[in-house]
mmCIF file of C-alpha atoms (C1' of nucleotides) in Angstrom:
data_model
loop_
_atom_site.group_PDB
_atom_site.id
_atom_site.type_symbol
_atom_site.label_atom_id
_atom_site.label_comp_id
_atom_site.label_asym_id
_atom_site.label_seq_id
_atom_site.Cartn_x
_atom_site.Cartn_y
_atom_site.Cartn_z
ATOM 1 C CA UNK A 1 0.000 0.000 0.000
ATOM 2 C CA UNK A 2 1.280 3.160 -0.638
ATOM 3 C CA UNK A 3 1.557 6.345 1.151
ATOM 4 C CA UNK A 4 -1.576 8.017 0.011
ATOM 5 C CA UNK A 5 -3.346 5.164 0.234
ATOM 6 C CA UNK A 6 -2.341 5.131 3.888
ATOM 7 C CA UNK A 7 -3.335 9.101 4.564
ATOM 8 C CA UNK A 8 -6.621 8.371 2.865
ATOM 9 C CA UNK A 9 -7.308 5.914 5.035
ATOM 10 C CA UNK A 10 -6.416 7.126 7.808
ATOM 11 C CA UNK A 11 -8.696 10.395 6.842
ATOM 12 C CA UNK A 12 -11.588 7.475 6.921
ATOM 13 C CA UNK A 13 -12.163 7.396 3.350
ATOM 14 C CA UNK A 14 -13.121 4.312 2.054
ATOM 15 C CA UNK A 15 -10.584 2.570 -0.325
ATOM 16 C CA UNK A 16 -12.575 1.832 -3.790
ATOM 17 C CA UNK A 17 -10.832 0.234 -6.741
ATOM 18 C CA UNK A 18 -11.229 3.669 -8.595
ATOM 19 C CA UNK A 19 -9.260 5.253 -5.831
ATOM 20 C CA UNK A 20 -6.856 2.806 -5.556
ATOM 21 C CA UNK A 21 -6.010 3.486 -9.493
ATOM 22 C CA UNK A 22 -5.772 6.898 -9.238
ATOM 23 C CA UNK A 23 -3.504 7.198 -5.713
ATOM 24 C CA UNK A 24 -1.224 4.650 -7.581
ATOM 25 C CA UNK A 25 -0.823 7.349 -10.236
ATOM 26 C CA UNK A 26 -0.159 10.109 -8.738
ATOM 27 C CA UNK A 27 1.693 8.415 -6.653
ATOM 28 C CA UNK A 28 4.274 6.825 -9.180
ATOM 29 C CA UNK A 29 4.068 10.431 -10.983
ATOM 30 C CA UNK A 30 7.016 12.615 -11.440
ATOM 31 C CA UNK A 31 5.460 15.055 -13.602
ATOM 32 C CA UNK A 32 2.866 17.674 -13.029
ATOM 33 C CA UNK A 33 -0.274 15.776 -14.890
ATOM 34 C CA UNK A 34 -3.159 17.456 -16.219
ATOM 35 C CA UNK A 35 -6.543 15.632 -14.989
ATOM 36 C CA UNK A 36 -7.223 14.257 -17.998
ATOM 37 C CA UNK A 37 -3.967 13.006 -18.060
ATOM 38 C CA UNK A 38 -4.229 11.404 -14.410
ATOM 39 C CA UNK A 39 -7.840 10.046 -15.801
ATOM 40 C CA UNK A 40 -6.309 8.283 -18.963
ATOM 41 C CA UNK A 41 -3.655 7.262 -16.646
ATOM 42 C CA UNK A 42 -5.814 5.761 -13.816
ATOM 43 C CA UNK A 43 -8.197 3.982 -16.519
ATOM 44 C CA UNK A 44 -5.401 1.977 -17.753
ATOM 45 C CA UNK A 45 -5.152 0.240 -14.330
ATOM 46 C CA UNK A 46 -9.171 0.239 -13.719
ATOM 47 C CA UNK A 47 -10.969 0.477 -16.664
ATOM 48 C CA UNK A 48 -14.262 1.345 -14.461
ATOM 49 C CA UNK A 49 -12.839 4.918 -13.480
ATOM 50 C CA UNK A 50 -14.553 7.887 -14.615
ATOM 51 C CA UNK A 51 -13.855 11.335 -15.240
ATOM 52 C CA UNK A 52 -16.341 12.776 -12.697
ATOM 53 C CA UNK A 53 -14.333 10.588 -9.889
ATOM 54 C CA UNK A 54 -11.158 11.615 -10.995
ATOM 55 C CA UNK A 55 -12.481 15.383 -10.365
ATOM 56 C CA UNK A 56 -13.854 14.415 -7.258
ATOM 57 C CA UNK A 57 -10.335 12.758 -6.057
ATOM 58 C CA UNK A 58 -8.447 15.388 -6.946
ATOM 59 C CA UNK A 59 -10.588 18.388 -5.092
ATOM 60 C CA UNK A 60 -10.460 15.876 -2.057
ATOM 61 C CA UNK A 61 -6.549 15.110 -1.919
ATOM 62 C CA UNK A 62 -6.099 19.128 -2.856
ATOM 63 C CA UNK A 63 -8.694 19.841 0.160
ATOM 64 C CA UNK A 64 -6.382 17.455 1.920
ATOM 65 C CA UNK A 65 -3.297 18.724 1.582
ATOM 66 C CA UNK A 66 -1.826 15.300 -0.373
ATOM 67 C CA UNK A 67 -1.352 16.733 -3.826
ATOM 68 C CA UNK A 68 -1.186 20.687 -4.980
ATOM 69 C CA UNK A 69 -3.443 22.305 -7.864
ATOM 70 C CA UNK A 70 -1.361 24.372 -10.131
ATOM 71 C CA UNK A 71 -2.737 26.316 -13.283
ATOM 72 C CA UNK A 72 0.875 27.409 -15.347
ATOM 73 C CA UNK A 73 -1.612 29.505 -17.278
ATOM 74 C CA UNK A 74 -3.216 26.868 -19.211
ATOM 75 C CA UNK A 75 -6.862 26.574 -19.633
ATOM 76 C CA UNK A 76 -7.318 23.502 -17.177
ATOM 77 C CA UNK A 77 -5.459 22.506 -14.046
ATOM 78 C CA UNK A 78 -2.771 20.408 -13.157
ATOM 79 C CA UNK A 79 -1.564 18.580 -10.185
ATOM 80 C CA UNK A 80 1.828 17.298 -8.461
ATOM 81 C CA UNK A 81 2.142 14.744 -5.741
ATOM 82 C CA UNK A 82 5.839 16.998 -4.703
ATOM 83 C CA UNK A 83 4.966 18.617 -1.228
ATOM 84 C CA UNK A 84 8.129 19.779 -0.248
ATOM 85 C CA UNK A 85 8.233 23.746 -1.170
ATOM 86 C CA UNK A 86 9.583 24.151 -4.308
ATOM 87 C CA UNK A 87 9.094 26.662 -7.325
ATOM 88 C CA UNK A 88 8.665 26.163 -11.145
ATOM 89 C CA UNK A 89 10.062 27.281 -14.514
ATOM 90 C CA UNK A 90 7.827 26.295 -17.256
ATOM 91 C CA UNK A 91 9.413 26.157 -20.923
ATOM 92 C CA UNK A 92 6.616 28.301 -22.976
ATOM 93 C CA UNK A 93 7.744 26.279 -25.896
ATOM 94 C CA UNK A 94 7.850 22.647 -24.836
ATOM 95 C CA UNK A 95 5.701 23.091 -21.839
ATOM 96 C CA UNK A 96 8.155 21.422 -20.104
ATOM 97 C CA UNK A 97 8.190 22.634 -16.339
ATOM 98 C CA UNK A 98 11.101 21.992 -14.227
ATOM 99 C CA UNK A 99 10.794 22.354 -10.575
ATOM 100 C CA UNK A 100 13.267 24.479 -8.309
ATOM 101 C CA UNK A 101 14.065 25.207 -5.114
ATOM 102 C CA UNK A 102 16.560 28.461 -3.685
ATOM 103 C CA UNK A 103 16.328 29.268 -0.299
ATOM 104 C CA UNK A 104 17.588 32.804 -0.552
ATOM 105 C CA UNK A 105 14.364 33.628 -2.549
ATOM 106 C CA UNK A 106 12.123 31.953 0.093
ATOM 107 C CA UNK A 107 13.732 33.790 2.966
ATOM 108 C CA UNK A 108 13.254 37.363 0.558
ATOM 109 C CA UNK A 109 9.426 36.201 0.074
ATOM 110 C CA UNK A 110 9.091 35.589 4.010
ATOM 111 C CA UNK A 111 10.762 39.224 4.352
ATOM 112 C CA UNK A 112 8.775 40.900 1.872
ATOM 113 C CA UNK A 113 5.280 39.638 3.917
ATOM 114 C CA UNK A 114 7.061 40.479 7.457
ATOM 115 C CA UNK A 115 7.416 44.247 5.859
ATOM 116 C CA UNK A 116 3.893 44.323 4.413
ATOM 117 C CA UNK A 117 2.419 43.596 7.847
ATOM 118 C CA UNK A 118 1.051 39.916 6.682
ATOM 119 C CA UNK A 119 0.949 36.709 7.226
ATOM 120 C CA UNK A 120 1.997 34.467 4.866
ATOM 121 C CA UNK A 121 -0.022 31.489 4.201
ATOM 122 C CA UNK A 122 0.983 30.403 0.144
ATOM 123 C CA UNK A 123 2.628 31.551 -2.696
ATOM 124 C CA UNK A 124 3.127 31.239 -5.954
ATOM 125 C CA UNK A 125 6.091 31.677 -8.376
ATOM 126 C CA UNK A 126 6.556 30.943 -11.676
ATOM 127 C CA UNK A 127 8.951 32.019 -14.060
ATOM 128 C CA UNK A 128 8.438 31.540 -17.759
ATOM 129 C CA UNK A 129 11.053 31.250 -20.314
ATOM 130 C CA UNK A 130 12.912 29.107 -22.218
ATOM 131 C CA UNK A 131 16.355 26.775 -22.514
ATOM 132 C CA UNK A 132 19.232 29.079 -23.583
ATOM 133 C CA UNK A 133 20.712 28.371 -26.953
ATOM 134 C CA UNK A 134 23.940 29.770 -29.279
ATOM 135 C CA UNK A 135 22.173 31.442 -31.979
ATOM 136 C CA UNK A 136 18.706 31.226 -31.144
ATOM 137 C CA UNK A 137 16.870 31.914 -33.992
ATOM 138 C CA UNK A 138 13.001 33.350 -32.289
ATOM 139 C CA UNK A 139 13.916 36.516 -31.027
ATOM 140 C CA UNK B 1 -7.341 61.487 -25.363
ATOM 141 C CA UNK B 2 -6.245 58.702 -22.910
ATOM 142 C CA UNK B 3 -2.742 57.122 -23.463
ATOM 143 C CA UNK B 4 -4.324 53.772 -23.799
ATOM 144 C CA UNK B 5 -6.327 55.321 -27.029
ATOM 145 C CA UNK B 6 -3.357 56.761 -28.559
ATOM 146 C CA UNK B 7 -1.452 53.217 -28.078
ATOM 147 C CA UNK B 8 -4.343 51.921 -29.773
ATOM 148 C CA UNK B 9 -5.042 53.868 -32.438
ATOM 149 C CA UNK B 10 -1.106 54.305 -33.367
ATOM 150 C CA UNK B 11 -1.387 50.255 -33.868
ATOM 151 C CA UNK B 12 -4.306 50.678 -36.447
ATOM 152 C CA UNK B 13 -6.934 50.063 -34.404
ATOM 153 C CA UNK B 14 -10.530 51.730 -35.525
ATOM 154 C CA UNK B 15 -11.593 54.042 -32.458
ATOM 155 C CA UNK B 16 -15.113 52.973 -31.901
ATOM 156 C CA UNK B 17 -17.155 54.190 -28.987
ATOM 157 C CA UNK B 18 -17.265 50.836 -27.564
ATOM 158 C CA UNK B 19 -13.797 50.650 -27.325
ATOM 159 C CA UNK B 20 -13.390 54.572 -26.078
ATOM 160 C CA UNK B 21 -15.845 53.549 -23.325
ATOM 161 C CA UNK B 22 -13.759 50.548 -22.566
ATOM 162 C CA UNK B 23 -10.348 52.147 -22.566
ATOM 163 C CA UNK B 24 -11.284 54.854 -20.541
ATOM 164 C CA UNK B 25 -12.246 52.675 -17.813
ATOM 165 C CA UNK B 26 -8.658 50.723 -18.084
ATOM 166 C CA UNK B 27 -7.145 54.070 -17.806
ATOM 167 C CA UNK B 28 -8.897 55.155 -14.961
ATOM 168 C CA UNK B 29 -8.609 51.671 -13.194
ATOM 169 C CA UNK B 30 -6.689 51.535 -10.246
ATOM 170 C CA UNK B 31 -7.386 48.185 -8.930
ATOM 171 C CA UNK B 32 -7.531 44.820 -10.730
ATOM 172 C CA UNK B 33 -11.135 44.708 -12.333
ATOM 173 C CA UNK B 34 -12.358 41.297 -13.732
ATOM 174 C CA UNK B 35 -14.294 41.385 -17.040
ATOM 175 C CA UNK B 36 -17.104 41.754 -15.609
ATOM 176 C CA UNK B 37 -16.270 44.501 -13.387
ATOM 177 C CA UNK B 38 -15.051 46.409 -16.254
ATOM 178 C CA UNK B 39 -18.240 45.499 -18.634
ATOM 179 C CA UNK B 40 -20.429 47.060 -15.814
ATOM 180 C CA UNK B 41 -18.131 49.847 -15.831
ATOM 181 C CA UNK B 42 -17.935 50.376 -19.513
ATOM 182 C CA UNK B 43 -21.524 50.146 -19.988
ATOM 183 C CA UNK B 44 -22.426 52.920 -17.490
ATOM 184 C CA UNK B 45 -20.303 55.283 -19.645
ATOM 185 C CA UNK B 46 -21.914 53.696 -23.128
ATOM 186 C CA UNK B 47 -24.631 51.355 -23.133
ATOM 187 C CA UNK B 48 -24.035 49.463 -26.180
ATOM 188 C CA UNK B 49 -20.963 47.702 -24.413
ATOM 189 C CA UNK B 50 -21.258 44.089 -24.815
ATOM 190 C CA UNK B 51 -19.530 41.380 -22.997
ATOM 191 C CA UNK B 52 -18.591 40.469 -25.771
ATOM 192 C CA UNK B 53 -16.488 43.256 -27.131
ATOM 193 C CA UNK B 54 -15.200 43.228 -23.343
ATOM 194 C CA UNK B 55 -13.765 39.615 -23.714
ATOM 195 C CA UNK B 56 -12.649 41.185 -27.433
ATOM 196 C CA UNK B 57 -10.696 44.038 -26.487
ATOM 197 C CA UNK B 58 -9.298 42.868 -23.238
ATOM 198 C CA UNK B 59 -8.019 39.938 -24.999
ATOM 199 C CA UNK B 60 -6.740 42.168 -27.732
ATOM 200 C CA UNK B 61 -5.190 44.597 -25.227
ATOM 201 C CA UNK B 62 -3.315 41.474 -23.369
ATOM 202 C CA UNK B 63 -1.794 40.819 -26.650
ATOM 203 C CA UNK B 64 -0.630 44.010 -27.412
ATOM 204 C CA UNK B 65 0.697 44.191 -23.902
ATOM 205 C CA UNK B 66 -0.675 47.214 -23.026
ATOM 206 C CA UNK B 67 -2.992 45.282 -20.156
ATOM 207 C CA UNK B 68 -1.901 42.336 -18.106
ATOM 208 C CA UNK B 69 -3.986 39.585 -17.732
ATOM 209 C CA UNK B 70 -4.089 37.697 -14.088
ATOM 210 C CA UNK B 71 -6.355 35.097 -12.509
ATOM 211 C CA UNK B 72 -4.901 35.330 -8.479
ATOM 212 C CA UNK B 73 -6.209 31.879 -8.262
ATOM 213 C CA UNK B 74 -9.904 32.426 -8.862
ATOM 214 C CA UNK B 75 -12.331 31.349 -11.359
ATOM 215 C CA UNK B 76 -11.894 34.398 -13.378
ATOM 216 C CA UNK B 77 -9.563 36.510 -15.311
ATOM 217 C CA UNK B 78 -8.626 40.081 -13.930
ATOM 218 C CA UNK B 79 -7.087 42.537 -15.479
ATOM 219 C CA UNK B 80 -4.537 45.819 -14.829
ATOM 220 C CA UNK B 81 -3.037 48.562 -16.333
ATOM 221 C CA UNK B 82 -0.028 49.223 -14.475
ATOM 222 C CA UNK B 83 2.517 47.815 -16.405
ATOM 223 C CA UNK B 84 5.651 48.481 -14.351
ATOM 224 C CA UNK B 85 7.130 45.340 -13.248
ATOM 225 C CA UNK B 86 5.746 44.453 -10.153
ATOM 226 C CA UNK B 87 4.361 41.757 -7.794
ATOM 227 C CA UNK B 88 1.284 40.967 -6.011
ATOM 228 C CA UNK B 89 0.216 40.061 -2.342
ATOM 229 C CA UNK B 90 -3.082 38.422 -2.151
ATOM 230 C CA UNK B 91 -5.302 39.242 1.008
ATOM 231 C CA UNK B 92 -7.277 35.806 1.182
ATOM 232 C CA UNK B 93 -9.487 37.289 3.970
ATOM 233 C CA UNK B 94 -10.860 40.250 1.911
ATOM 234 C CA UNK B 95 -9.590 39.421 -1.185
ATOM 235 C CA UNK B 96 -7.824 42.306 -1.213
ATOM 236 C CA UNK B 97 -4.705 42.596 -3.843
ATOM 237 C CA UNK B 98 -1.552 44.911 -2.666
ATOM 238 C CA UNK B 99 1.507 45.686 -5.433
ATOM 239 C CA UNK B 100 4.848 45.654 -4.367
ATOM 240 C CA UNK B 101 8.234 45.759 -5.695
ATOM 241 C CA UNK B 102 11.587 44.479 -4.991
ATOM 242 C CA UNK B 103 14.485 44.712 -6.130
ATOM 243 C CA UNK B 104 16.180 42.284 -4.274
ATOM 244 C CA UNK B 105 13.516 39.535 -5.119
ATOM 245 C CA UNK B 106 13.870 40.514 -9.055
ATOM 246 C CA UNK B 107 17.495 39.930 -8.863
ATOM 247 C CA UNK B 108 17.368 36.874 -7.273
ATOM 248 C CA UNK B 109 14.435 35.456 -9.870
ATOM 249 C CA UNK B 110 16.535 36.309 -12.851
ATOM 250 C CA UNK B 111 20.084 34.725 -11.189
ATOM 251 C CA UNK B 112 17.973 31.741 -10.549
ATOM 252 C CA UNK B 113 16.778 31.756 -14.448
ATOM 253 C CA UNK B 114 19.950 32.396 -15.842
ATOM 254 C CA UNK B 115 22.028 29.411 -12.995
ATOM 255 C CA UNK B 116 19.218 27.525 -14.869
ATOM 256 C CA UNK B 117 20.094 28.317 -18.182
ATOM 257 C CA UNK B 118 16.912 29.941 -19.260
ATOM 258 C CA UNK B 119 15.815 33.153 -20.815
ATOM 259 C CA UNK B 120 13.327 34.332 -18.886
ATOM 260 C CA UNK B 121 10.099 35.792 -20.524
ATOM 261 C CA UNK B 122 7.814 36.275 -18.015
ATOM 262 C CA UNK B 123 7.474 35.399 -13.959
ATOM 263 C CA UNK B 124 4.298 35.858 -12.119
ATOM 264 C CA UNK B 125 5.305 36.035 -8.054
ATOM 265 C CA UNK B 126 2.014 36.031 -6.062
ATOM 266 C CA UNK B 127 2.196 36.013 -2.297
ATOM 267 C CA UNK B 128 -0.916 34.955 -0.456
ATOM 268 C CA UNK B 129 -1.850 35.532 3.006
ATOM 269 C CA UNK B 130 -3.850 38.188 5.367
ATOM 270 C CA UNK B 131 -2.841 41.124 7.507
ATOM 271 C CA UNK B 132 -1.197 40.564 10.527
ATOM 272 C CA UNK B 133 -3.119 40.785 13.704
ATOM 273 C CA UNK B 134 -2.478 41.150 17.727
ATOM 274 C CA UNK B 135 -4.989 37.960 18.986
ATOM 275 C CA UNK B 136 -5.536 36.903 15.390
ATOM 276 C CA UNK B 137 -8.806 34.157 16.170
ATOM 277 C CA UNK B 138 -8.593 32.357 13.140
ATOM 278 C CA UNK B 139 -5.638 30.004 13.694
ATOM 279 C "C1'" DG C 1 -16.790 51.692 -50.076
ATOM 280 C "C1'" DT C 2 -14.496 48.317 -47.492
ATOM 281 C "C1'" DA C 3 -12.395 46.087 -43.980
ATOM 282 C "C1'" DC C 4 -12.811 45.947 -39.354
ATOM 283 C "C1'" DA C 5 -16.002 45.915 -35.030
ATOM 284 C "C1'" DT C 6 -19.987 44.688 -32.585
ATOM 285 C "C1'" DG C 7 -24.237 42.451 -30.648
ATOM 286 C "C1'" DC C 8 -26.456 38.416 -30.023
ATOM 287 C "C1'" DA C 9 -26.832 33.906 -29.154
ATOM 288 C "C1'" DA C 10 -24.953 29.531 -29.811
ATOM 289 C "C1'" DA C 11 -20.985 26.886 -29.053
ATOM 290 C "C1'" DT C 12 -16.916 25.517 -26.349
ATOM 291 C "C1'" DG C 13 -14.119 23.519 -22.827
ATOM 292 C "C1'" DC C 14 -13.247 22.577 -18.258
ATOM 293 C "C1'" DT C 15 -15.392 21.404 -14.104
ATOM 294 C "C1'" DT C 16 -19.226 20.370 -10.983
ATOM 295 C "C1'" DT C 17 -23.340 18.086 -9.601
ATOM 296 C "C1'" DG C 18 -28.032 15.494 -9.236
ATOM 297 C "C1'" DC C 19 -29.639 11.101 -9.253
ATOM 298 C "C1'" DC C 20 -29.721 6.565 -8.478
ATOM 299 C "C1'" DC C 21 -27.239 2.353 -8.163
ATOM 300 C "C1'" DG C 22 -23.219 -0.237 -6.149
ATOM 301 C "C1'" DC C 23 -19.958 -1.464 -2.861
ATOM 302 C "C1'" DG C 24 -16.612 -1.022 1.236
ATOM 303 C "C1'" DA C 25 -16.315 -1.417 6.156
ATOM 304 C "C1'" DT D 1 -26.732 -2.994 6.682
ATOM 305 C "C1'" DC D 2 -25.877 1.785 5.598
ATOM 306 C "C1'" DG D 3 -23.846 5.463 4.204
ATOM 307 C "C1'" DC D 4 -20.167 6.829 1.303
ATOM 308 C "C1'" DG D 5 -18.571 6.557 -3.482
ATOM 309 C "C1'" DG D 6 -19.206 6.172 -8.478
ATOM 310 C "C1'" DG D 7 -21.053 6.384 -13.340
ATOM 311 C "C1'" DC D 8 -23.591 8.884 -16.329
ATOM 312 C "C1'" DA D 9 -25.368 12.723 -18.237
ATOM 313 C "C1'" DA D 10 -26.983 17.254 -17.513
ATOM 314 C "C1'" DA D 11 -25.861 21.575 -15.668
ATOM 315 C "C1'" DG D 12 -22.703 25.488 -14.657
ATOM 316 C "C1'" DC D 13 -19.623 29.117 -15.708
ATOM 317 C "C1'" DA D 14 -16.244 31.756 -17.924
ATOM 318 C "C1'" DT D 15 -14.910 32.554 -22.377
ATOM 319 C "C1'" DT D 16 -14.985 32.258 -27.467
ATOM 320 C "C1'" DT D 17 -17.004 32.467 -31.926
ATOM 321 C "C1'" DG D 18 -20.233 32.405 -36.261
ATOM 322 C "C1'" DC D 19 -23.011 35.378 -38.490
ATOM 323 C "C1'" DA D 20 -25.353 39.287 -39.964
ATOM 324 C "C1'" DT D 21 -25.338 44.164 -39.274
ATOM 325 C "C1'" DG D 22 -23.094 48.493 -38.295
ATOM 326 C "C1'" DT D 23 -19.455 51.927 -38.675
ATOM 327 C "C1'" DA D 24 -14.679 54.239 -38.589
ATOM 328 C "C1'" DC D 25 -11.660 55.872 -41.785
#
DNA sequence: GTACATGCAAATGCTTTGCCCGCGA
DNA sequence: TCGCGGGCAAAGCATTTGCATGTAC
């Protein structure tokens, strides 16, 4: 069993096949998967899972805390399993988005919210951009 | 004439009343209106505003970067004018949204890009949290 | 006059939800 | 058993778009 599983569990929800499928997914992911993608995904082990549930999964494990809801400006949403605070960069050409972490901007974020007289409770940064090439030929 | 009108009509644009209507309200914004916020404003000044030609010319104005198109985690787009390169705090209480800049945070966001070997295009930094209280109750 | 803009309503695309049946604990 | 969970399809909501008409230049 693995660790959502577990958490879920433990949270009192019951464990249905359709669950099962779709913790297992985002649980072996190491990307940032769109829900359709984690749907598609999850089918393949349990053919009986449905869009609608994988919605329904997701809201709950984001409610939850287990797995984040991010939007990189796309139409539709996408979720990682990755708790630990990190950042993105996301490749506007591939779509690629590679994950970050700097502790020197953290500790200017937590200063900038001290100085503003608030309390931090999330943020959000994303930086936009693509790989660096000799003699790049768009711009 | 508003700057926004001059921009606008310098890039060929026809100068309707709609858009007059519409671009006045941008100008005169100086908070972060969603569409519909700005189609009820644009309609009190001309009537014949549609949603429509809001969706239109926001969209058109995003492209042209001479608006900047944000969704602070919500189900809907808002938009501003200010174009200097800023960041936002989020007040998840009130829903209250406070610029500020920083030099030391912009620095550190473009180090990170360029240790990462990317150009950087665009970054959206949003901090989210609520003022800081003596006895806060809610946690 | 002509190409561009607009209003209206229908269409879209993602997401949510009502309803009723099925299944986990 | 009993209440939570799920499938299906309809509904919701923000946004976009086709089409016919209107209008800036």
């Amino acid at each position: 069993m693995n660790d959502l599983e577990q958490k879920c569990i433990d949270a009192g929800l019951k464990m249905t096949g359709q669950r099962r499928a779709i913790l297992e997914v985002l649980e072996s992911a190491d990307d940032h998967p769109s829900v359709e993608t984690v749907y598609l995904r999850s089918k393949a082990r349990d053919a009986s899972v449905s869009i609608a549930t994988v919605y329904r999964t997701l809201n709950l494990l984001d409610q939850m805390n287990l797995v984040k809801k991010h939007d990189f400006n796309e139409n539709h949403a996408r979720f990682e399993t990755n708790l630990e605070n990190h950042h993105h960069f996301i490749d506007v050409h591939t779509g690629e988005v590679v994950e970050f972490k700097d502790e020197a901007l953290d500790g200017r974020l937590r200063q900038i919210a001290k100085d503003l007289g608030f309390d931090l409770v999330d943020r959000r940064v994303e930086l936009y951009g693509h790989r660096k090439q000799q003699g790049n030929d768009d711009e």
